[in-house]
Amino acid sequence: MDQKIRNLPPPSSLSASVVSFLNAKINAKEDLEQAPVLLSELRNQCHVLDQNLSDLNAQLRNYLINHDSRSEKTGALLSDIDAKLGDLHLASCSSSSDGGSGKVLGQELPALAKEVARVNTVRMYAETALKLDSLVGDIEDAVSSTVKRTLRREPSTKSSEEMRCVAIRILKLTEDTLRLVAETHPQWTRLVSAVDHRVDRSLAILRPQAIADHRSLLTSLGWPPPLSTLNSSDPESKRSTDVQNPLFTMKGDLKQQYCESFLALCSLQELQRQRKSRQLEGQNREIALHQPLWAIEELVNPITIVSQRHFSKWFDKPEYIFALVYKVTRDYVDSMDELLQPLVDEAMLSGYSCREEWISAMVTSLSTYLAKEIFPMYASQLDEESTSGVHSQARISWLHLIDLMIAFDKRVQSLASHSGILLSLQEDGKLEKLSSFSVFIDRPDWLDLWADIELTDAFDKLKPEIENERSWSIEVRGVAALSAQEDNKSPAIASVFHQCFSSVIDRCRSLPSIELRSRFLKLAGAPIIHRFLGCLLFRCQEAEGLTALTDDDGLMKVAKSVNAARYFESILKEWCEDIFFLELGLDQVIQLDTSTDGNDFGLEESSGNGILYEEIKKLEEFRTGWVEKLSTVVLRGFDVCCRDYLKNKKQWKEKGEEGWMVSQSFVRALDYLQGKMSVLEDGLNKMDFVGVWRSLAPGLDKLIFYGILMTNAKFSDGGVERLSNDLSALFGMFGAWCLRPEGFFPKLSEGLKLLKMEKKQLKNCLAGSEIWLKENGIRHLTAAESEKVAKNRI
């Protein structure tokens, strides 16, 4: 029995690692009883290591065989070149004696140079392929080693993280090589594609493993932190149970491990971005290149899962949902700047702000929940109410939700602005990530539903104001709508419509993309302008139908409507100079250009006033049409009043009436004209009143000219003086609105000028031509008209 007992080797013959291992495992006599178990574990580990060694030997053998076969091919090619060079040397020696060197230089040398270039290309291809094969092999080994360590659940995560870093470093080197190959040898697409395929397989293993390790680290850190309990009676309250931020409290090895894992994920994402950039060269790469930050998503996803447990209890209190999301976003946003942003910069991940990515991910999680749970429920409630004929509660809930979204986006974008992001000048892609209204991007039917609700709500608010007659009579004072800051004399109803339309514009600004804003404005904003224009037209037609605008009340009613149209038109034109409407107008031009297939007929005109061009055009047409109608009504009344005056041809042969500078019959017509113009001057704004009298003056000019001077009436000296006094009174009335009223009555002025000419000049006029007329200042009468006026002079 003593012979079977084996003596232990002396301690001096053992290595330091063995002695340390035995000291750690066997400290007391009782530990000797666990020696068989320890021996079994050591044998299992040795077996696994032997198996790994045999696998590596097999892989090495395969690589050597591949390398040997490629080396043989390369050697054969080089031998062939050497043989051809020897043949060339012999041919050149033999040709030098018989004068055939020209043939060699002219025919065989170019072929040889081409063959040398081909072989050099083959050599470079072989070397590149060998290099890439070696790199990809190293990647696969590193990935395989990382996976095996994870599957064995080895306690040392440091070695696993080191192997992952090695794999990432080799991946970057491989990507640099592939980019160089793609730039210098674009024809080697099959080689690049084959390497990409093998790298993609490795990345398909490496990335999920890195994310899984990162998640386990977050769990060990205590992430996600417990959500603080908000006061249910005050969801906006900022006072809640303080919860420590695990990202700030982690220390020692745990902090180092988390930072290394965060860096690894960032490095993998940067590598993926570079690969996509190379693969999508020459295409629209923006969508593929800027993806959400993976490491930030891993922070947000657990919080989203925990938060939704609370959300499910708050369907009838959506304000709690928005309050909780905002509080979590605000409480942890500082750690993104202070702790994680330096790691992103260290990973050379350009174009990323951790603050922005954190806020964006939280907003995206909220938008996703709204799209999956809240909006479908509200839409179904609207459908139920539409079938029952009641449209109150569901529409109120919808508008309340929109109000919460607008307030939430403003607060969140205020948080993002601390990073220096100028949201007002930002492209739509960035704004979409920071807006809960991105829910409408994939669901335009919900946008249409919201626009219909907003429009119905606006019409409900406008209806009592439209029916209130005081809203049409009371003027709005002190509104700086026109460029000259003048009193526009607009009724209060115009201000009501303006405020209603402004409210729709403000809500439209909350949408994150130009396409959505344009669609919403056309659906919810433009109908308000059409309704306003319809009300104005109805009132004008009503006044015209009742009295044909012969009474002052009818004129004032139309004047108020014209003022309201002028007020709203000026507001819309001023808005169209704002960058918000300019962007919408540009988008509309692009859409029109696309739909008309390059036919730009009318495109430039329609883009002049932006997206509201059609509405502004209709307001202008309404205003100018009714201004013209007002002048026509006044002219028609003046014609009736002075009909006897125009028919009395004898008066022009007589002297003026004693005690009267102006003909009595003409005084009545002037009195009518003065009364109507005073009413219009008091009722109309200055711009449109100018349009009225400027339109009226040519009508009066033609009416009196053809009614008196173009008839067979004969003018004596007294008649000419009488006509001059009558016209001076008419011109004097218009002199209140311009400095030289005669210029607006060209035919009367020149006809009176002809009547006042001497007899000799009149003879020249009868014998003269148009040249004589122009030389004497007669430019608005034809030769026939001038001749007729001259013949009527006694």
PDB file of C-alpha atoms in Angstrom, residues 510-680:
ATOM      1  CA  SER A 510     -46.344  72.473 -34.478  1.00  0.00           C
ATOM      2  CA  LEU A 511     -46.195  69.952 -37.335  1.00  0.00           C
ATOM      3  CA  PRO A 512     -42.643  68.758 -37.996  1.00  0.00           C
ATOM      4  CA  SER A 513     -42.581  68.690 -41.815  1.00  0.00           C
ATOM      5  CA  ILE A 514     -43.452  71.142 -44.571  1.00  0.00           C
ATOM      6  CA  GLU A 515     -45.682  68.595 -46.319  1.00  0.00           C
ATOM      7  CA  LEU A 516     -47.807  68.123 -43.199  1.00  0.00           C
ATOM      8  CA  ARG A 517     -48.083  71.871 -42.585  1.00  0.00           C
ATOM      9  CA  SER A 518     -49.114  72.511 -46.166  1.00  0.00           C
ATOM     10  CA  ARG A 519     -51.746  69.771 -46.052  1.00  0.00           C
ATOM     11  CA  PHE A 520     -53.139  70.926 -42.704  1.00  0.00           C
ATOM     12  CA  LEU A 521     -53.278  74.569 -43.792  1.00  0.00           C
ATOM     13  CA  LYS A 522     -55.204  73.699 -46.943  1.00  0.00           C
ATOM     14  CA  LEU A 523     -57.671  71.536 -45.012  1.00  0.00           C
ATOM     15  CA  ALA A 524     -58.208  73.668 -41.891  1.00  0.00           C
ATOM     16  CA  GLY A 525     -57.039  77.177 -42.833  1.00  0.00           C
ATOM     17  CA  ALA A 526     -58.146  77.862 -46.404  1.00  0.00           C
ATOM     18  CA  PRO A 527     -61.847  76.985 -45.727  1.00  0.00           C
ATOM     19  CA  ILE A 528     -61.922  79.721 -43.054  1.00  0.00           C
ATOM     20  CA  ILE A 529     -60.925  82.306 -45.667  1.00  0.00           C
ATOM     21  CA  HIS A 530     -63.499  80.888 -48.079  1.00  0.00           C
ATOM     22  CA  ARG A 531     -66.175  81.119 -45.380  1.00  0.00           C
ATOM     23  CA  PHE A 532     -65.166  84.719 -44.667  1.00  0.00           C
ATOM     24  CA  LEU A 533     -65.327  85.590 -48.356  1.00  0.00           C
ATOM     25  CA  GLY A 534     -68.709  83.865 -48.642  1.00  0.00           C
ATOM     26  CA  CYS A 535     -70.109  85.960 -45.778  1.00  0.00           C
ATOM     27  CA  LEU A 536     -68.858  89.173 -47.397  1.00  0.00           C
ATOM     28  CA  LEU A 537     -70.339  88.254 -50.749  1.00  0.00           C
ATOM     29  CA  PHE A 538     -73.686  87.329 -49.187  1.00  0.00           C
ATOM     30  CA  ARG A 539     -73.975  90.684 -47.400  1.00  0.00           C
ATOM     31  CA  CYS A 540     -73.049  92.644 -50.533  1.00  0.00           C
ATOM     32  CA  GLN A 541     -75.493  90.726 -52.703  1.00  0.00           C
ATOM     33  CA  GLU A 542     -78.164  91.123 -50.043  1.00  0.00           C
ATOM     34  CA  ALA A 543     -77.689  94.922 -50.013  1.00  0.00           C
ATOM     35  CA  GLU A 544     -77.684  95.062 -53.814  1.00  0.00           C
ATOM     36  CA  GLY A 545     -80.800  92.937 -54.059  1.00  0.00           C
ATOM     37  CA  LEU A 546     -82.812  95.007 -51.604  1.00  0.00           C
ATOM     38  CA  THR A 547     -82.146  98.565 -52.797  1.00  0.00           C
ATOM     39  CA  ALA A 548     -79.799  98.247 -55.787  1.00  0.00           C
ATOM     40  CA  LEU A 549     -77.378 100.229 -53.581  1.00  0.00           C
ATOM     41  CA  THR A 550     -79.340 103.429 -54.049  1.00  0.00           C
ATOM     42  CA  ASP A 551     -79.548 104.178 -50.310  1.00  0.00           C
ATOM     43  CA  ASP A 552     -76.692 105.123 -48.013  1.00  0.00           C
ATOM     44  CA  ASP A 553     -77.173 102.058 -45.769  1.00  0.00           C
ATOM     45  CA  GLY A 554     -76.595  99.747 -48.704  1.00  0.00           C
ATOM     46  CA  LEU A 555     -73.457 101.650 -49.690  1.00  0.00           C
ATOM     47  CA  MET A 556     -72.131 101.459 -46.141  1.00  0.00           C
ATOM     48  CA  LYS A 557     -72.848  97.742 -45.969  1.00  0.00           C
ATOM     49  CA  VAL A 558     -70.824  97.122 -49.110  1.00  0.00           C
ATOM     50  CA  ALA A 559     -68.100  99.527 -47.939  1.00  0.00           C
ATOM     51  CA  LYS A 560     -67.701  97.608 -44.663  1.00  0.00           C
ATOM     52  CA  SER A 561     -67.380  94.358 -46.574  1.00  0.00           C
ATOM     53  CA  VAL A 562     -64.765  95.870 -48.885  1.00  0.00           C
ATOM     54  CA  ASN A 563     -62.848  97.148 -45.848  1.00  0.00           C
ATOM     55  CA  ALA A 564     -62.949  93.708 -44.270  1.00  0.00           C
ATOM     56  CA  ALA A 565     -61.626  92.137 -47.477  1.00  0.00           C
ATOM     57  CA  ARG A 566     -58.843  94.754 -47.683  1.00  0.00           C
ATOM     58  CA  TYR A 567     -57.893  94.110 -44.053  1.00  0.00           C
ATOM     59  CA  PHE A 568     -57.713  90.336 -44.455  1.00  0.00           C
ATOM     60  CA  GLU A 569     -55.935  90.565 -47.796  1.00  0.00           C
ATOM     61  CA  SER A 570     -53.227  92.818 -46.343  1.00  0.00           C
ATOM     62  CA  ILE A 571     -52.777  90.450 -43.412  1.00  0.00           C
ATOM     63  CA  LEU A 572     -52.322  87.460 -45.730  1.00  0.00           C
ATOM     64  CA  LYS A 573     -49.852  89.336 -47.950  1.00  0.00           C
ATOM     65  CA  GLU A 574     -47.807  90.353 -44.932  1.00  0.00           C
ATOM     66  CA  TRP A 575     -47.769  86.761 -43.660  1.00  0.00           C
ATOM     67  CA  CYS A 576     -46.637  85.449 -47.021  1.00  0.00           C
ATOM     68  CA  GLU A 577     -43.350  87.307 -46.543  1.00  0.00           C
ATOM     69  CA  ASP A 578     -42.627  85.223 -43.441  1.00  0.00           C
ATOM     70  CA  ILE A 579     -40.180  82.311 -43.754  1.00  0.00           C
ATOM     71  CA  PHE A 580     -42.882  79.884 -42.585  1.00  0.00           C
ATOM     72  CA  PHE A 581     -45.156  80.681 -45.538  1.00  0.00           C
ATOM     73  CA  LEU A 582     -42.243  81.014 -47.971  1.00  0.00           C
ATOM     74  CA  GLU A 583     -41.270  77.398 -47.220  1.00  0.00           C
ATOM     75  CA  LEU A 584     -44.854  76.253 -47.729  1.00  0.00           C
ATOM     76  CA  GLY A 585     -45.036  78.180 -50.992  1.00  0.00           C
ATOM     77  CA  LEU A 586     -41.776  76.667 -52.229  1.00  0.00           C
ATOM     78  CA  ASP A 587     -43.061  73.190 -51.435  1.00  0.00           C
ATOM     79  CA  GLN A 588     -46.234  73.958 -53.378  1.00  0.00           C
ATOM     80  CA  VAL A 589     -44.185  75.130 -56.379  1.00  0.00           C
ATOM     81  CA  ILE A 590     -42.178  71.903 -56.300  1.00  0.00           C
ATOM     82  CA  GLN A 591     -45.350  69.815 -56.172  1.00  0.00           C
ATOM     83  CA  LEU A 592     -46.919  71.792 -59.034  1.00  0.00           C
ATOM     84  CA  ASP A 593     -43.742  71.489 -61.075  1.00  0.00           C
ATOM     85  CA  THR A 594     -43.746  67.731 -60.529  1.00  0.00           C
ATOM     86  CA  SER A 595     -47.430  67.340 -61.367  1.00  0.00           C
ATOM     87  CA  THR A 596     -47.211  69.464 -64.550  1.00  0.00           C
ATOM     88  CA  ASP A 597     -44.144  67.579 -65.883  1.00  0.00           C
ATOM     89  CA  GLY A 598     -42.089  70.715 -66.329  1.00  0.00           C
ATOM     90  CA  ASN A 599     -44.888  72.818 -67.833  1.00  0.00           C
ATOM     91  CA  ASP A 600     -44.386  76.035 -65.864  1.00  0.00           C
ATOM     92  CA  PHE A 601     -47.341  77.936 -67.365  1.00  0.00           C
ATOM     93  CA  GLY A 602     -48.704  80.081 -64.559  1.00  0.00           C
ATOM     94  CA  LEU A 603     -46.312  78.486 -62.072  1.00  0.00           C
ATOM     95  CA  GLU A 604     -44.296  81.619 -61.468  1.00  0.00           C
ATOM     96  CA  GLU A 605     -47.442  83.699 -61.029  1.00  0.00           C
ATOM     97  CA  SER A 606     -49.022  81.253 -58.578  1.00  0.00           C
ATOM     98  CA  SER A 607     -45.900  81.196 -56.431  1.00  0.00           C
ATOM     99  CA  GLY A 608     -45.811  84.978 -56.072  1.00  0.00           C
ATOM    100  CA  ASN A 609     -47.873  85.037 -52.886  1.00  0.00           C
ATOM    101  CA  GLY A 610     -47.000  81.555 -51.697  1.00  0.00           C
ATOM    102  CA  ILE A 611     -49.414  78.921 -50.557  1.00  0.00           C
ATOM    103  CA  LEU A 612     -52.250  81.435 -49.999  1.00  0.00           C
ATOM    104  CA  TYR A 613     -52.081  82.801 -53.552  1.00  0.00           C
ATOM    105  CA  GLU A 614     -55.542  81.574 -54.560  1.00  0.00           C
ATOM    106  CA  GLU A 615     -57.189  82.983 -51.427  1.00  0.00           C
ATOM    107  CA  ILE A 616     -55.466  86.361 -51.832  1.00  0.00           C
ATOM    108  CA  LYS A 617     -56.440  86.451 -55.487  1.00  0.00           C
ATOM    109  CA  LYS A 618     -60.119  85.803 -54.648  1.00  0.00           C
ATOM    110  CA  LEU A 619     -60.102  88.543 -52.016  1.00  0.00           C
ATOM    111  CA  GLU A 620     -58.589  90.970 -54.543  1.00  0.00           C
ATOM    112  CA  GLU A 621     -61.164  90.044 -57.157  1.00  0.00           C
ATOM    113  CA  PHE A 622     -63.981  90.508 -54.658  1.00  0.00           C
ATOM    114  CA  ARG A 623     -62.680  93.885 -53.508  1.00  0.00           C
ATOM    115  CA  THR A 624     -61.905  95.316 -56.946  1.00  0.00           C
ATOM    116  CA  GLY A 625     -65.206  94.021 -58.324  1.00  0.00           C
ATOM    117  CA  TRP A 626     -67.311  95.693 -55.664  1.00  0.00           C
ATOM    118  CA  VAL A 627     -65.252  98.896 -55.750  1.00  0.00           C
ATOM    119  CA  GLU A 628     -66.010  99.041 -59.457  1.00  0.00           C
ATOM    120  CA  LYS A 629     -69.668  98.363 -58.720  1.00  0.00           C
ATOM    121  CA  LEU A 630     -69.797 101.215 -56.185  1.00  0.00           C
ATOM    122  CA  SER A 631     -68.439 103.674 -58.732  1.00  0.00           C
ATOM    123  CA  THR A 632     -70.912 102.352 -61.306  1.00  0.00           C
ATOM    124  CA  VAL A 633     -73.833 102.875 -58.894  1.00  0.00           C
ATOM    125  CA  VAL A 634     -72.754 106.457 -58.181  1.00  0.00           C
ATOM    126  CA  LEU A 635     -72.260 107.144 -61.888  1.00  0.00           C
ATOM    127  CA  ARG A 636     -75.699 105.742 -62.677  1.00  0.00           C
ATOM    128  CA  GLY A 637     -77.318 107.965 -60.028  1.00  0.00           C
ATOM    129  CA  PHE A 638     -75.424 110.991 -61.305  1.00  0.00           C
ATOM    130  CA  ASP A 639     -76.641 110.232 -64.819  1.00  0.00           C
ATOM    131  CA  VAL A 640     -80.233 110.209 -63.601  1.00  0.00           C
ATOM    132  CA  CYS A 641     -79.812 113.489 -61.728  1.00  0.00           C
ATOM    133  CA  CYS A 642     -78.238 115.379 -64.642  1.00  0.00           C
ATOM    134  CA  ARG A 643     -80.405 113.947 -67.427  1.00  0.00           C
ATOM    135  CA  ASP A 644     -82.344 117.229 -67.867  1.00  0.00           C
ATOM    136  CA  TYR A 645     -79.070 119.119 -67.758  1.00  0.00           C
ATOM    137  CA  LEU A 646     -77.680 117.047 -70.599  1.00  0.00           C
ATOM    138  CA  LYS A 647     -80.820 117.289 -72.716  1.00  0.00           C
ATOM    139  CA  ASN A 648     -81.082 121.094 -72.492  1.00  0.00           C
ATOM    140  CA  LYS A 649     -79.117 122.172 -75.596  1.00  0.00           C
ATOM    141  CA  LYS A 650     -80.472 125.724 -75.696  1.00  0.00           C
ATOM    142  CA  GLN A 651     -78.683 126.707 -72.522  1.00  0.00           C
ATOM    143  CA  TRP A 652     -75.324 126.763 -74.337  1.00  0.00           C
ATOM    144  CA  LYS A 653     -76.482 129.551 -76.632  1.00  0.00           C
ATOM    145  CA  GLU A 654     -77.542 131.713 -73.693  1.00  0.00           C
ATOM    146  CA  LYS A 655     -75.675 133.548 -71.014  1.00  0.00           C
ATOM    147  CA  GLY A 656     -75.440 132.163 -67.520  1.00  0.00           C
ATOM    148  CA  GLU A 657     -78.348 132.455 -65.116  1.00  0.00           C
ATOM    149  CA  GLU A 658     -78.308 135.596 -63.022  1.00  0.00           C
ATOM    150  CA  GLY A 659     -77.025 134.998 -59.508  1.00  0.00           C
ATOM    151  CA  TRP A 660     -75.814 131.501 -60.405  1.00  0.00           C
ATOM    152  CA  MET A 661     -72.228 130.689 -61.275  1.00  0.00           C
ATOM    153  CA  VAL A 662     -73.208 127.038 -61.951  1.00  0.00           C
ATOM    154  CA  SER A 663     -76.255 125.767 -63.779  1.00  0.00           C
ATOM    155  CA  GLN A 664     -79.093 124.964 -61.373  1.00  0.00           C
ATOM    156  CA  SER A 665     -79.805 121.567 -62.927  1.00  0.00           C
ATOM    157  CA  PHE A 666     -76.112 120.668 -62.674  1.00  0.00           C
ATOM    158  CA  VAL A 667     -76.025 121.754 -59.027  1.00  0.00           C
ATOM    159  CA  ARG A 668     -78.545 119.033 -58.136  1.00  0.00           C
ATOM    160  CA  ALA A 669     -76.366 116.407 -59.824  1.00  0.00           C
ATOM    161  CA  LEU A 670     -73.262 117.720 -58.062  1.00  0.00           C
ATOM    162  CA  ASP A 671     -75.121 117.675 -54.751  1.00  0.00           C
ATOM    163  CA  TYR A 672     -76.031 114.024 -55.301  1.00  0.00           C
ATOM    164  CA  LEU A 673     -72.458 113.223 -56.262  1.00  0.00           C
ATOM    165  CA  GLN A 674     -71.069 115.072 -53.250  1.00  0.00           C
ATOM    166  CA  GLY A 675     -73.437 113.247 -50.867  1.00  0.00           C
ATOM    167  CA  LYS A 676     -72.621 109.756 -52.166  1.00  0.00           C
ATOM    168  CA  MET A 677     -68.886 110.413 -52.246  1.00  0.00           C
ATOM    169  CA  SER A 678     -69.014 111.708 -48.662  1.00  0.00           C
ATOM    170  CA  VAL A 679     -70.746 108.517 -47.578  1.00  0.00           C
ATOM    171  CA  LEU A 680     -68.165 106.407 -49.355  1.00  0.00           C
TER     172      LEU A 680
END
